[in-house]
Amino acid sequence: MQYAVVEFRGGNYDVVPYKWLFDERKKTYWPSCAKADKITTAVNRISDPDGTWKIHTVKEVHG
């Protein structure tokens, strides 16, 4: 399994590659670009996080 569904603190859900999760799956990297199609491409390609990506707290990981 390469992906997880994560629940963020605000109640939003999204799919992220497992390699974006860290700190015992309590945080995730997230692309800093605002366009949904670029985020989708990064998820589908399982892109490597870089220094420009944001870090978000994860409430719960499903999957």
Short mmCIF file of the N, C-alpha and C atoms (twelve columns), coordinates in Angstrom:
data_MODEL
# 
_entry.id   MODEL 
# 
loop_
_atom_site.group_PDB 
_atom_site.id 
_atom_site.type_symbol 
_atom_site.label_atom_id 
_atom_site.label_alt_id 
_atom_site.label_comp_id 
_atom_site.label_asym_id 
_atom_site.label_seq_id 
_atom_site.Cartn_x 
_atom_site.Cartn_y 
_atom_site.Cartn_z 
_atom_site.pdbx_PDB_model_num 
ATOM 1   N N  . MET A 1  0.849   -1.176 0.000   1 
ATOM 2   C CA . MET A 1  0.000   0.000  0.000   1 
ATOM 3   C C  . MET A 1  0.896   1.240  0.000   1 
ATOM 4   N N  . GLN A 2  0.672   2.126  -0.941  1 
ATOM 5   C CA . GLN A 2  1.515   3.312  -1.075  1 
ATOM 6   C C  . GLN A 2  0.854   4.584  -0.568  1 
ATOM 7   N N  . TYR A 3  -0.462  4.525  -0.343  1 
ATOM 8   C CA . TYR A 3  -1.195  5.729  0.023   1 
ATOM 9   C C  . TYR A 3  -1.991  5.523  1.305   1 
ATOM 10  N N  . ALA A 4  -2.267  6.639  1.967   1 
ATOM 11  C CA . ALA A 4  -3.131  6.633  3.140   1 
ATOM 12  C C  . ALA A 4  -4.134  7.770  2.990   1 
ATOM 13  N N  . VAL A 5  -5.295  7.598  3.581   1 
ATOM 14  C CA . VAL A 5  -6.256  8.687  3.701   1 
ATOM 15  C C  . VAL A 5  -5.995  9.313  5.061   1 
ATOM 16  N N  . VAL A 6  -5.729  10.601 5.069   1 
ATOM 17  C CA . VAL A 6  -5.459  11.270 6.335   1 
ATOM 18  C C  . VAL A 6  -6.563  12.263 6.651   1 
ATOM 19  N N  . GLU A 7  -6.842  12.374 7.931   1 
ATOM 20  C CA . GLU A 7  -7.778  13.376 8.427   1 
ATOM 21  C C  . GLU A 7  -6.944  14.469 9.075   1 
ATOM 22  N N  . PHE A 8  -7.179  15.699 8.639   1 
ATOM 23  C CA . PHE A 8  -6.465  16.835 9.194   1 
ATOM 24  C C  . PHE A 8  -7.256  17.417 10.360  1 
ATOM 25  N N  . ARG A 9  -6.631  18.249 11.142  1 
ATOM 26  C CA . ARG A 9  -7.275  18.827 12.327  1 
ATOM 27  C C  . ARG A 9  -8.575  19.563 12.019  1 
ATOM 28  N N  . GLY A 10 -8.670  20.188 10.877  1 
ATOM 29  C CA . GLY A 10 -9.876  20.930 10.526  1 
ATOM 30  C C  . GLY A 10 -11.024 20.054 10.061  1 
ATOM 31  N N  . GLY A 11 -10.810 18.726 10.021  1 
ATOM 32  C CA . GLY A 11 -11.850 17.810 9.589   1 
ATOM 33  C C  . GLY A 11 -11.796 17.468 8.115   1 
ATOM 34  N N  . ASN A 12 -10.844 18.032 7.386   1 
ATOM 35  C CA . ASN A 12 -10.677 17.707 5.969   1 
ATOM 36  C C  . ASN A 12 -9.936  16.387 5.819   1 
ATOM 37  N N  . TYR A 13 -10.221 15.684 4.733   1 
ATOM 38  C CA . TYR A 13 -9.566  14.420 4.410   1 
ATOM 39  C C  . TYR A 13 -8.858  14.559 3.076   1 
ATOM 40  N N  . ASP A 14 -7.756  13.837 2.935   1 
ATOM 41  C CA . ASP A 14 -7.079  13.792 1.641   1 
ATOM 42  C C  . ASP A 14 -6.231  12.534 1.557   1 
ATOM 43  N N  . VAL A 15 -5.830  12.204 0.348   1 
ATOM 44  C CA . VAL A 15 -4.966  11.048 0.107   1 
ATOM 45  C C  . VAL A 15 -3.533  11.555 0.032   1 
ATOM 46  N N  . VAL A 16 -2.637  10.886 0.763   1 
ATOM 47  C CA . VAL A 16 -1.222  11.239 0.714   1 
ATOM 48  C C  . VAL A 16 -0.390  9.964  0.588   1 
ATOM 49  N N  . PRO A 17 0.730   10.045 -0.094  1 
ATOM 50  C CA . PRO A 17 1.644   8.905  -0.107  1 
ATOM 51  C C  . PRO A 17 2.224   8.687  1.295   1 
ATOM 52  N N  . TYR A 18 2.423   7.436  1.653   1 
ATOM 53  C CA . TYR A 18 2.982   7.129  2.969   1 
ATOM 54  C C  . TYR A 18 4.327   7.806  3.192   1 
ATOM 55  N N  . LYS A 19 5.113   7.978  2.135   1 
ATOM 56  C CA . LYS A 19 6.435   8.562  2.347   1 
ATOM 57  C C  . LYS A 19 6.373   10.044 2.705   1 
ATOM 58  N N  . TRP A 20 5.212   10.668 2.584   1 
ATOM 59  C CA . TRP A 20 5.063   12.049 3.029   1 
ATOM 60  C C  . TRP A 20 4.802   12.139 4.529   1 
ATOM 61  N N  . LEU A 21 4.397   11.050 5.138   1 
ATOM 62  C CA . LEU A 21 4.089   11.036 6.569   1 
ATOM 63  C C  . LEU A 21 5.369   10.867 7.377   1 
ATOM 64  N N  . PHE A 22 5.419   11.533 8.533   1 
ATOM 65  C CA . PHE A 22 6.575   11.392 9.414   1 
ATOM 66  C C  . PHE A 22 6.147   11.695 10.848  1 
ATOM 67  N N  . ASP A 23 7.096   11.647 11.765  1 
ATOM 68  C CA . ASP A 23 6.825   11.871 13.190  1 
ATOM 69  C C  . ASP A 23 5.729   10.926 13.675  1 
ATOM 70  N N  . GLU A 24 5.967   9.630  13.428  1 
ATOM 71  C CA . GLU A 24 5.023   8.569  13.801  1 
ATOM 72  C C  . GLU A 24 3.643   8.778  13.169  1 
ATOM 73  N N  . ARG A 25 3.655   9.252  11.913  1 
ATOM 74  C CA . ARG A 25 2.440   9.492  11.112  1 
ATOM 75  C C  . ARG A 25 1.524   10.546 11.734  1 
ATOM 76  N N  . LYS A 26 2.104   11.467 12.483  1 
ATOM 77  C CA . LYS A 26 1.334   12.564 13.077  1 
ATOM 78  C C  . LYS A 26 1.481   13.858 12.281  1 
ATOM 79  N N  . LYS A 27 2.384   13.859 11.297  1 
ATOM 80  C CA . LYS A 27 2.597   15.033 10.451  1 
ATOM 81  C C  . LYS A 27 2.793   14.569 9.018   1 
ATOM 82  N N  . THR A 28 2.474   15.463 8.097   1 
ATOM 83  C CA . THR A 28 2.687   15.158 6.682   1 
ATOM 84  C C  . THR A 28 3.229   16.377 5.964   1 
ATOM 85  N N  . TYR A 29 4.053   16.101 4.973   1 
ATOM 86  C CA . TYR A 29 4.461   17.154 4.051   1 
ATOM 87  C C  . TYR A 29 3.319   17.361 3.069   1 
ATOM 88  N N  . TRP A 30 3.188   18.602 2.576   1 
ATOM 89  C CA . TRP A 30 2.151   18.912 1.601   1 
ATOM 90  C C  . TRP A 30 2.699   19.933 0.621   1 
ATOM 91  N N  . PRO A 31 2.527   19.701 -0.686  1 
ATOM 92  C CA . PRO A 31 3.068   20.641 -1.677  1 
ATOM 93  C C  . PRO A 31 2.571   22.064 -1.432  1 
ATOM 94  N N  . SER A 32 3.460   23.018 -1.610  1 
ATOM 95  C CA . SER A 32 3.106   24.412 -1.343  1 
ATOM 96  C C  . SER A 32 2.339   25.067 -2.486  1 
ATOM 97  N N  . CYS A 33 2.254   24.401 -3.638  1 
ATOM 98  C CA . CYS A 33 1.515   24.974 -4.770  1 
ATOM 99  C C  . CYS A 33 0.015   25.003 -4.449  1 
ATOM 100 N N  . ALA A 34 -0.660  26.010 -4.971  1 
ATOM 101 C CA . ALA A 34 -2.075  26.188 -4.665  1 
ATOM 102 C C  . ALA A 34 -2.997  25.503 -5.676  1 
ATOM 103 N N  . LYS A 35 -2.474  25.119 -6.816  1 
ATOM 104 C CA . LYS A 35 -3.319  24.530 -7.854  1 
ATOM 105 C C  . LYS A 35 -3.569  23.050 -7.579  1 
ATOM 106 N N  . ALA A 36 -4.834  22.679 -7.578  1 
ATOM 107 C CA . ALA A 36 -5.232  21.304 -7.261  1 
ATOM 108 C C  . ALA A 36 -4.626  20.297 -8.228  1 
ATOM 109 N N  . ASP A 37 -4.524  20.650 -9.508  1 
ATOM 110 C CA . ASP A 37 -3.976  19.695 -10.476 1 
ATOM 111 C C  . ASP A 37 -2.501  19.402 -10.213 1 
ATOM 112 N N  . LYS A 38 -1.754  20.382 -9.728  1 
ATOM 113 C CA . LYS A 38 -0.342  20.154 -9.406  1 
ATOM 114 C C  . LYS A 38 -0.202  19.290 -8.154  1 
ATOM 115 N N  . ILE A 39 -1.089  19.479 -7.196  1 
ATOM 116 C CA . ILE A 39 -1.077  18.640 -5.995  1 
ATOM 117 C C  . ILE A 39 -1.425  17.207 -6.370  1 
ATOM 118 N N  . THR A 40 -2.443  17.039 -7.207  1 
ATOM 119 C CA . THR A 40 -2.837  15.700 -7.657  1 
ATOM 120 C C  . THR A 40 -1.686  15.009 -8.378  1 
ATOM 121 N N  . THR A 41 -0.978  15.743 -9.218  1 
ATOM 122 C CA . THR A 41 0.171   15.175 -9.923  1 
ATOM 123 C C  . THR A 41 1.248   14.741 -8.935  1 
ATOM 124 N N  . ALA A 42 1.528   15.559 -7.938  1 
ATOM 125 C CA . ALA A 42 2.539   15.211 -6.930  1 
ATOM 126 C C  . ALA A 42 2.135   13.959 -6.162  1 
ATOM 127 N N  . VAL A 43 0.849   13.844 -5.826  1 
ATOM 128 C CA . VAL A 43 0.354   12.652 -5.125  1 
ATOM 129 C C  . VAL A 43 0.493   11.434 -6.028  1 
ATOM 130 N N  . ASN A 44 0.015   11.527 -7.256  1 
ATOM 131 C CA . ASN A 44 0.053   10.390 -8.184  1 
ATOM 132 C C  . ASN A 44 1.473   9.926  -8.488  1 
ATOM 133 N N  . ARG A 45 2.388   10.855 -8.567  1 
ATOM 134 C CA . ARG A 45 3.790   10.510 -8.860  1 
ATOM 135 C C  . ARG A 45 4.568   10.120 -7.602  1 
ATOM 136 N N  . ILE A 46 3.928   10.278 -6.453  1 
ATOM 137 C CA . ILE A 46 4.581   10.056 -5.159  1 
ATOM 138 C C  . ILE A 46 5.899   10.841 -5.134  1 
ATOM 139 N N  . SER A 47 5.770   12.120 -5.432  1 
ATOM 140 C CA . SER A 47 6.934   13.004 -5.498  1 
ATOM 141 C C  . SER A 47 7.643   13.085 -4.152  1 
ATOM 142 N N  . ASP A 48 8.942   13.348 -4.210  1 
ATOM 143 C CA . ASP A 48 9.704   13.554 -2.985  1 
ATOM 144 C C  . ASP A 48 9.433   14.958 -2.455  1 
ATOM 145 N N  . PRO A 49 9.145   15.086 -1.160  1 
ATOM 146 C CA . PRO A 49 8.962   16.419 -0.577  1 
ATOM 147 C C  . PRO A 49 10.250  17.237 -0.716  1 
ATOM 148 N N  . ASP A 50 10.093  18.540 -0.874  1 
ATOM 149 C CA . ASP A 50 11.278  19.398 -0.907  1 
ATOM 150 C C  . ASP A 50 11.144  20.506 0.134   1 
ATOM 151 N N  . GLY A 51 12.123  21.358 0.201   1 
ATOM 152 C CA . GLY A 51 12.183  22.390 1.231   1 
ATOM 153 C C  . GLY A 51 11.088  23.435 1.168   1 
ATOM 154 N N  . THR A 52 10.346  23.491 0.059   1 
ATOM 155 C CA . THR A 52 9.274   24.489 -0.059  1 
ATOM 156 C C  . THR A 52 7.929   23.966 0.442   1 
ATOM 157 N N  . TRP A 53 7.848   22.660 0.692   1 
ATOM 158 C CA . TRP A 53 6.570   22.077 1.084   1 
ATOM 159 C C  . TRP A 53 6.214   22.435 2.514   1 
ATOM 160 N N  . LYS A 54 4.924   22.547 2.763   1 
ATOM 161 C CA . LYS A 54 4.421   22.852 4.101   1 
ATOM 162 C C  . LYS A 54 4.316   21.571 4.919   1 
ATOM 163 N N  . ILE A 55 4.274   21.739 6.222   1 
ATOM 164 C CA . ILE A 55 4.074   20.616 7.137   1 
ATOM 165 C C  . ILE A 55 2.732   20.819 7.821   1 
ATOM 166 N N  . HIS A 56 1.904   19.771 7.793   1 
ATOM 167 C CA . HIS A 56 0.584   19.826 8.417   1 
ATOM 168 C C  . HIS A 56 0.461   18.730 9.468   1 
ATOM 169 N N  . THR A 57 -0.256  19.047 10.527  1 
ATOM 170 C CA . THR A 57 -0.532  18.064 11.570  1 
ATOM 171 C C  . THR A 57 -1.659  17.158 11.113  1 
ATOM 172 N N  . VAL A 58 -1.507  15.870 11.356  1 
ATOM 173 C CA . VAL A 58 -2.496  14.861 10.987  1 
ATOM 174 C C  . VAL A 58 -3.249  14.442 12.241  1 
ATOM 175 N N  . LYS A 59 -4.566  14.453 12.160  1 
ATOM 176 C CA . LYS A 59 -5.384  14.003 13.290  1 
ATOM 177 C C  . LYS A 59 -5.432  12.481 13.340  1 
ATOM 178 N N  . GLU A 60 -5.643  11.860 12.174  1 
ATOM 179 C CA . GLU A 60 -5.743  10.405 12.117  1 
ATOM 180 C C  . GLU A 60 -5.386  9.917  10.721  1 
ATOM 181 N N  . VAL A 61 -4.785  8.726  10.664  1 
ATOM 182 C CA . VAL A 61 -4.436  8.089  9.392   1 
ATOM 183 C C  . VAL A 61 -5.343  6.886  9.209   1 
ATOM 184 N N  . HIS A 62 -5.974  6.799  8.046   1 
ATOM 185 C CA . HIS A 62 -6.851  5.676  7.709   1 
ATOM 186 C C  . HIS A 62 -6.210  4.901  6.567   1 
ATOM 187 N N  . GLY A 63 -5.992  3.624  6.789   1 
ATOM 188 C CA . GLY A 63 -5.445  2.804  5.715   1 
ATOM 189 C C  . GLY A 63 -3.997  2.480  5.881   1 
# 
